[in-house]
Each structure stands twice: as structure tokens, then as C-alpha cells.
Amino acid sequence: MLKTRVITALVLLAVLLIVLFSKSFVLFSVVIAVFFAAAAWESFRLFQVRQAIPGAVIWTAAFLYLLLKGESESARLLFMLSVAIWVIRLIPSLKFGLPPLDALGNRLLNGIYGIAILGSFLAIAALFQRSPVYLLSVMAIVWIADIGAYFSGKAFGKRKLAPTISPGKSWEGAIGGWLAVLIITAASTFHPLLADTFAPQVLARWGWGGFFVVMTLMVAASIVGDLFESQLKRRAGMKDSSNLLPGHGGVLDRIDALIPTLPLAALLGTWL
């Protein structure tokens, strides 16, 4: 299992780097559309809505239309909507629960989560247009938080963060991930070669106080994204969103923490 997991991770990393640095918008669009289609299909499965494949096709067509249309103002409105969706509807569900699978509210929530996924993938395009390194600097915040949380949780985890949703996560792990992000992103602001990446730009625009707030929000967003997908899987009785990525589960299992963070970073980026 570990060997399979490592091989899959290396293949995904290679694909990511080739696409990001190919300077081909066509290749970028094709690859990102494939991953979006997979994420949309998995979302329908988690909500146990029938006609998952036709639904994913329709959502992917809408995504490609917005991606190729490329209107920055429309994209900015979608990023704002995505952030609002998390604040108003998806985060509260972590406390109040999800509607029954056979309820109308489940279909409505499926659509709402679909918009959040749509916003996150369009945010990838917006961040990519600034530069591949800028996009990677945003994604790295989530990866650092996840790695820091894993090791901190293993070493110090005692108090459960959300025992009914994801028993393996702890407050100590979350705090460890947050501290790792603050330390590493703060260190990146002193390197001249990284001056045009996300964290140094935040510092230059809003100072250390704003830097602290933004990095904290990014880490918090990554945690709730992870917890929300875990909540969906627990309700559906599924261990993974799919088995598309050997050793890693599905696409949503790999990007769940990115879904709320990417639109937030893209929205903040309009002021940087």
C-alpha cells in the first residue's frame, strides 16, 4: 500500500509540474477539466444523487465555459460566492449536521458544494495566471498545514478536534499545522526569490498583523474543507470519495482542504 501511495504521489507531482511549467494553456485546461470532472462525479456519489456521470458532464461543461470565457470580474464574484457558501452554509453543517440523503435539502447542498468546487478550480486558473510559482505557494500552505498537523497530532494529540466527524484529528495537530504554516511562510518572506509569491505579497500589502490573520484564515479554511468532506464520507458510509487514485482514494480526498482555501486566496489576491 505504501509503495502504491508513493508511486501515485510521484506521478501526480510530475503531472502537476509538467502542466504548470509547460506554458500551454490548452494542456492546462485539458488536465484541470479532467480533474474537475472526477471531483464533480465523486461529489455526486458522496451525496448519493443518481445520474452522477451526466451530472458531472454538465458541471464540467459549465466549468470549461467559465474557464475559457476568462472574465476576471465574473471570477471574482464567484470567489466571493464560494467564500460566502463556506461561511454561511458548509461550515455550520459541521456543528448542525447534514440533511438526510433522501431529503430535498441533500440535493440543494449537493449543488451548493458543487459551486464551491467550481470556484476552487477557477481559482486554480486565476492563481496560475499570476504565475505557476504563485499558485504553488498557495497550495503549499495547505500542504504544510496538513503535514504539520499530522506530525503534531501523532506526537501530542490528545483532545479530539471533531470526534463525531474525524476521530483522528486533534486540537494539538491543528495548532501544530498552524504554527508550521506561520513559521515557514514567515521565513519565505525574507527570501528575495520568493518576493512575488503569496505570503510575501500578503506581508507587503497588510503588514505582519494582516499576515498573521490571513495565514490563520488559510489554515482554518483548510481544516474545515477536510472536515466537511470527512462528514460527507461518514454520512455516505464511504471510506474514500472513490478509488481513482491508487493508495490515495479519490480526487476529493486529495483536494478537500484546497476547496475552501483556493477561492479565499484568489479573492485576497485581487487586492495584492
CSV table of C-alpha atoms in Angstrom, one decimal:
chain,number,residue,atom,x,y,z
A,1,MET,CA,0.0,0.0,0.0
A,2,LEU,CA,2.8,2.4,0.9
A,3,LYS,CA,4.6,1.7,-2.4
A,4,THR,CA,1.4,2.3,-4.3
A,5,ARG,CA,0.8,5.5,-2.4
A,6,VAL,CA,4.3,6.8,-3.1
A,7,ILE,CA,4.2,5.9,-6.8
A,8,THR,CA,0.8,7.6,-7.2
A,9,ALA,CA,2.1,10.7,-5.4
A,10,LEU,CA,5.1,10.9,-7.6
A,11,VAL,CA,3.1,10.6,-10.8
A,12,LEU,CA,0.6,13.3,-9.6
A,13,LEU,CA,3.5,15.6,-8.7
A,14,ALA,CA,5.1,15.0,-12.1
A,15,VAL,CA,1.9,15.8,-13.9
A,16,LEU,CA,1.4,18.9,-11.8
A,17,LEU,CA,4.8,20.3,-12.5
A,18,ILE,CA,4.7,19.5,-16.3
A,19,VAL,CA,1.3,21.2,-16.6
A,20,LEU,CA,2.2,24.2,-14.5
A,21,PHE,CA,5.5,24.9,-16.3
A,22,SER,CA,4.6,23.9,-19.8
A,23,LYS,CA,3.3,27.4,-20.6
A,24,SER,CA,0.5,25.7,-22.5
A,25,PHE,CA,-3.0,26.9,-21.6
A,26,VAL,CA,-4.5,24.2,-23.8
A,27,LEU,CA,-2.7,21.4,-21.8
A,28,PHE,CA,-3.6,23.2,-18.5
A,29,SER,CA,-7.3,23.4,-19.5
A,30,VAL,CA,-7.5,19.8,-20.5
A,31,VAL,CA,-5.8,18.4,-17.4
A,32,ILE,CA,-7.7,20.7,-15.0
A,33,ALA,CA,-11.0,19.8,-16.7
A,34,VAL,CA,-10.3,16.1,-16.2
A,35,PHE,CA,-9.6,16.6,-12.5
A,36,PHE,CA,-12.7,18.8,-12.2
A,37,ALA,CA,-14.9,16.1,-13.9
A,38,ALA,CA,-13.6,13.5,-11.5
A,39,ALA,CA,-14.2,15.7,-8.5
A,40,ALA,CA,-17.8,16.5,-9.7
A,41,TRP,CA,-18.5,12.8,-10.2
A,42,GLU,CA,-17.2,12.0,-6.7
A,43,SER,CA,-19.3,14.7,-5.2
A,44,PHE,CA,-22.5,13.3,-6.7
A,45,ARG,CA,-21.5,9.9,-5.3
A,46,LEU,CA,-20.9,11.3,-1.8
A,47,PHE,CA,-24.4,12.9,-1.9
A,48,GLN,CA,-25.7,9.6,-3.4
A,49,VAL,CA,-27.5,11.5,-6.2
A,50,ARG,CA,-28.5,9.4,-9.2
A,51,GLN,CA,-27.1,10.1,-12.7
A,52,ALA,CA,-23.6,11.0,-11.3
A,53,ILE,CA,-21.9,10.8,-14.7
A,54,PRO,CA,-24.4,13.0,-16.6
A,55,GLY,CA,-24.3,15.5,-13.7
A,56,ALA,CA,-20.5,15.6,-13.8
A,57,VAL,CA,-20.6,16.2,-17.6
A,58,ILE,CA,-23.0,19.1,-17.2
A,59,TRP,CA,-20.9,20.6,-14.4
A,60,THR,CA,-17.7,20.1,-16.4
A,61,ALA,CA,-19.2,21.9,-19.4
A,62,ALA,CA,-20.1,24.8,-17.2
A,63,PHE,CA,-16.6,24.9,-15.8
A,64,LEU,CA,-15.0,24.9,-19.2
A,65,TYR,CA,-17.3,27.7,-20.3
A,66,LEU,CA,-16.3,29.9,-17.4
A,67,LEU,CA,-12.7,28.9,-17.7
A,68,LEU,CA,-12.5,29.8,-21.4
A,69,LYS,CA,-14.6,32.9,-21.0
A,70,GLY,CA,-12.0,34.2,-18.7
A,71,GLU,CA,-13.8,37.3,-17.3
A,72,SER,CA,-11.9,38.4,-14.2
A,73,GLU,CA,-14.9,40.3,-12.7
A,74,SER,CA,-17.2,37.2,-13.0
A,75,ALA,CA,-14.4,35.1,-11.5
A,76,ARG,CA,-14.1,37.5,-8.6
A,77,LEU,CA,-17.8,37.3,-7.9
A,78,LEU,CA,-17.6,33.5,-7.9
A,79,PHE,CA,-14.7,33.6,-5.5
A,80,MET,CA,-16.8,35.8,-3.2
A,81,LEU,CA,-19.7,33.4,-3.5
A,82,SER,CA,-17.6,30.4,-2.8
A,83,VAL,CA,-16.2,32.0,0.4
A,84,ALA,CA,-19.8,33.0,1.4
A,85,ILE,CA,-21.0,29.5,0.8
A,86,TRP,CA,-18.5,28.1,3.3
A,87,VAL,CA,-19.2,30.7,5.9
A,88,ILE,CA,-23.0,30.6,5.7
A,89,ARG,CA,-23.8,27.0,4.8
A,90,LEU,CA,-20.9,24.5,4.8
A,91,ILE,CA,-19.0,25.4,8.0
A,92,PRO,CA,-22.3,25.5,10.1
A,93,SER,CA,-23.0,21.9,8.9
A,94,LEU,CA,-20.0,20.7,10.9
A,95,LYS,CA,-21.9,21.7,14.0
A,96,PHE,CA,-25.6,21.1,13.0
A,97,GLY,CA,-25.1,18.1,10.7
A,98,LEU,CA,-26.1,17.3,7.2
A,99,PRO,CA,-29.7,16.7,5.8
A,100,PRO,CA,-30.8,13.1,5.2
A,101,LEU,CA,-29.7,11.6,1.9
A,102,ASP,CA,-33.2,11.2,0.7
A,103,ALA,CA,-34.2,14.8,1.5
A,104,LEU,CA,-34.5,17.7,-0.9
A,105,GLY,CA,-32.0,19.6,1.3
A,106,ASN,CA,-29.4,17.0,0.3
A,107,ARG,CA,-29.8,17.8,-3.4
A,108,LEU,CA,-29.6,21.5,-2.7
A,109,LEU,CA,-26.5,21.0,-0.6
A,110,ASN,CA,-25.0,19.0,-3.4
A,111,GLY,CA,-25.5,21.9,-5.8
A,112,ILE,CA,-24.0,24.3,-3.2
A,113,TYR,CA,-21.0,22.2,-2.7
A,114,GLY,CA,-20.7,21.9,-6.5
A,115,ILE,CA,-20.4,25.7,-6.7
A,116,ALA,CA,-17.7,25.6,-4.1
A,117,ILE,CA,-15.8,23.0,-6.1
A,118,LEU,CA,-16.3,25.1,-9.3
A,119,GLY,CA,-15.0,28.2,-7.5
A,120,SER,CA,-11.9,26.3,-6.3
A,121,PHE,CA,-11.0,25.1,-9.8
A,122,LEU,CA,-11.5,28.5,-11.3
A,123,ALA,CA,-9.3,29.9,-8.5
A,124,ILE,CA,-6.6,27.5,-9.7
A,125,ALA,CA,-6.7,29.1,-13.1
A,126,ALA,CA,-6.7,32.6,-11.7
A,127,LEU,CA,-3.7,31.9,-9.4
A,128,PHE,CA,-1.9,30.1,-12.3
A,129,GLN,CA,-2.3,33.2,-14.5
A,130,ARG,CA,-0.3,35.2,-11.9
A,131,SER,CA,2.4,32.5,-12.1
A,132,PRO,CA,2.8,28.8,-11.6
A,133,VAL,CA,5.1,29.5,-8.5
A,134,TYR,CA,2.4,31.8,-7.1
A,135,LEU,CA,-0.2,29.0,-7.4
A,136,LEU,CA,2.2,26.5,-5.8
A,137,SER,CA,2.9,29.0,-2.9
A,138,VAL,CA,-0.8,29.0,-2.1
A,139,MET,CA,-1.2,25.2,-2.3
A,140,ALA,CA,1.9,24.8,-0.2
A,141,ILE,CA,0.2,26.5,2.7
A,142,VAL,CA,-2.4,23.7,2.8
A,143,TRP,CA,0.3,21.0,2.4
A,144,ILE,CA,2.4,22.5,5.2
A,145,ALA,CA,-0.7,22.7,7.5
A,146,ASP,CA,-1.6,19.1,6.7
A,147,ILE,CA,2.0,17.7,7.3
A,148,GLY,CA,2.4,19.8,10.4
A,149,ALA,CA,-0.9,18.7,11.8
A,150,TYR,CA,-0.1,15.0,11.1
A,151,PHE,CA,3.2,15.0,13.0
A,152,SER,CA,1.9,17.3,15.8
A,153,GLY,CA,-1.1,15.1,16.2
A,154,LYS,CA,1.0,11.9,16.3
A,155,ALA,CA,3.3,13.4,18.9
A,156,PHE,CA,1.0,15.5,21.1
A,157,GLY,CA,-2.6,14.7,20.1
A,158,LYS,CA,-5.0,14.2,23.0
A,159,ARG,CA,-8.0,16.5,22.6
A,160,LYS,CA,-10.2,15.5,19.7
A,161,LEU,CA,-11.0,18.3,17.2
A,162,ALA,CA,-14.2,16.8,15.8
A,163,PRO,CA,-14.7,13.3,17.3
A,164,THR,CA,-18.0,12.6,15.5
A,165,ILE,CA,-16.7,13.6,12.1
A,166,SER,CA,-13.0,12.7,12.1
A,167,PRO,CA,-11.8,11.0,15.3
A,168,GLY,CA,-8.1,11.0,14.2
A,169,LYS,CA,-7.8,14.8,14.2
A,170,SER,CA,-6.8,16.7,17.3
A,171,TRP,CA,-6.6,20.3,18.5
A,172,GLU,CA,-2.9,19.7,19.1
A,173,GLY,CA,-2.5,18.6,15.5
A,174,ALA,CA,-4.4,21.6,14.2
A,175,ILE,CA,-2.3,24.0,16.3
A,176,GLY,CA,0.9,22.3,15.1
A,177,GLY,CA,-0.1,22.7,11.5
A,178,TRP,CA,-1.0,26.4,12.1
A,179,LEU,CA,2.4,27.0,13.7
A,180,ALA,CA,4.2,25.3,10.9
A,181,VAL,CA,2.5,27.5,8.4
A,182,LEU,CA,3.3,30.7,10.3
A,183,ILE,CA,6.9,29.8,10.7
A,184,ILE,CA,7.6,28.6,7.2
A,185,THR,CA,5.6,31.3,5.4
A,186,ALA,CA,7.2,34.0,7.6
A,187,ALA,CA,10.6,32.6,6.7
A,188,SER,CA,9.7,32.7,3.0
A,189,THR,CA,9.1,36.5,3.2
A,190,PHE,CA,12.9,37.0,3.8
A,191,HIS,CA,13.9,35.3,0.6
A,192,PRO,CA,14.2,37.7,-2.4
A,193,LEU,CA,13.4,34.9,-5.0
A,194,LEU,CA,10.0,34.4,-3.3
A,195,ALA,CA,9.0,38.0,-3.2
A,196,ASP,CA,6.3,37.5,-5.8
A,197,THR,CA,4.6,34.6,-4.0
A,198,PHE,CA,1.5,34.7,-1.9
A,199,ALA,CA,2.9,35.1,1.7
A,200,PRO,CA,5.4,37.8,0.9
A,201,GLN,CA,2.7,39.7,-1.1
A,202,VAL,CA,0.4,39.5,1.9
A,203,LEU,CA,3.0,40.9,4.2
A,204,ALA,CA,3.9,43.7,1.8
A,205,ARG,CA,0.2,44.7,1.5
A,206,TRP,CA,-1.0,44.3,5.0
A,207,GLY,CA,2.0,44.1,7.3
A,208,TRP,CA,2.6,41.5,10.0
A,209,GLY,CA,-0.8,41.8,11.6
A,210,GLY,CA,-2.6,41.2,8.3
A,211,PHE,CA,-0.1,38.4,7.5
A,212,PHE,CA,-1.0,36.6,10.8
A,213,VAL,CA,-4.7,37.0,10.1
A,214,VAL,CA,-4.6,35.7,6.5
A,215,MET,CA,-2.4,32.7,7.3
A,216,THR,CA,-4.6,31.8,10.2
A,217,LEU,CA,-7.7,32.0,7.9
A,218,MET,CA,-6.0,29.9,5.3
A,219,VAL,CA,-5.2,27.2,7.8
A,220,ALA,CA,-8.7,27.3,9.3
A,221,ALA,CA,-10.2,27.0,5.8
A,222,SER,CA,-8.0,24.0,5.0
A,223,ILE,CA,-9.2,22.3,8.2
A,224,VAL,CA,-12.9,22.9,7.6
A,225,GLY,CA,-12.5,21.7,4.0
A,226,ASP,CA,-11.0,18.5,5.2
A,227,LEU,CA,-13.7,18.0,7.9
A,228,PHE,CA,-16.6,18.7,5.6
A,229,GLU,CA,-15.5,16.0,3.1
A,230,SER,CA,-15.0,13.6,6.0
A,231,GLN,CA,-18.5,14.4,7.2
A,232,LEU,CA,-19.9,13.6,3.7
A,233,LYS,CA,-18.0,10.3,3.6
A,234,ARG,CA,-19.1,9.3,7.1
A,235,ARG,CA,-22.8,10.0,6.2
A,236,ALA,CA,-22.5,8.1,2.9
A,237,GLY,CA,-20.7,5.2,4.6
A,238,MET,CA,-17.7,5.5,2.3
A,239,LYS,CA,-14.0,5.3,3.3
A,240,ASP,CA,-12.8,7.3,0.2
A,241,SER,CA,-14.6,9.5,-2.3
A,242,SER,CA,-13.5,7.0,-5.0
A,243,ASN,CA,-10.6,4.7,-5.9
A,244,LEU,CA,-9.4,6.8,-8.9
A,245,LEU,CA,-6.0,7.5,-7.3
A,246,PRO,CA,-4.5,4.2,-6.1
A,247,GLY,CA,-3.3,4.4,-2.5
A,248,HIS,CA,-4.9,7.8,-2.1
A,249,GLY,CA,-8.6,7.3,-2.6
A,250,GLY,CA,-10.3,9.9,-4.8
A,251,VAL,CA,-9.6,13.3,-6.2
A,252,LEU,CA,-11.7,15.0,-3.5
A,253,ASP,CA,-9.7,13.1,-0.8
A,254,ARG,CA,-6.6,14.9,-2.2
A,255,ILE,CA,-8.1,18.4,-2.7
A,256,ASP,CA,-10.7,18.6,0.1
A,257,ALA,CA,-8.6,21.1,2.1
A,258,LEU,CA,-7.9,23.2,-1.1
A,259,ILE,CA,-11.6,23.6,-2.0
A,260,PRO,CA,-12.2,26.5,0.5
A,261,THR,CA,-8.6,27.9,0.6
A,262,LEU,CA,-8.1,28.4,-3.1
A,263,PRO,CA,-11.1,30.8,-3.7
A,264,LEU,CA,-10.1,32.6,-0.5
A,265,ALA,CA,-6.5,33.1,-1.7
A,266,ALA,CA,-7.7,34.1,-5.2
A,267,LEU,CA,-10.1,36.7,-3.7
A,268,LEU,CA,-7.4,38.1,-1.4
A,269,GLY,CA,-5.1,38.1,-4.4
A,270,THR,CA,-7.3,40.7,-6.2
A,271,TRP,CA,-6.2,43.2,-3.6
A,272,LEU,CA,-2.5,42.2,-3.6
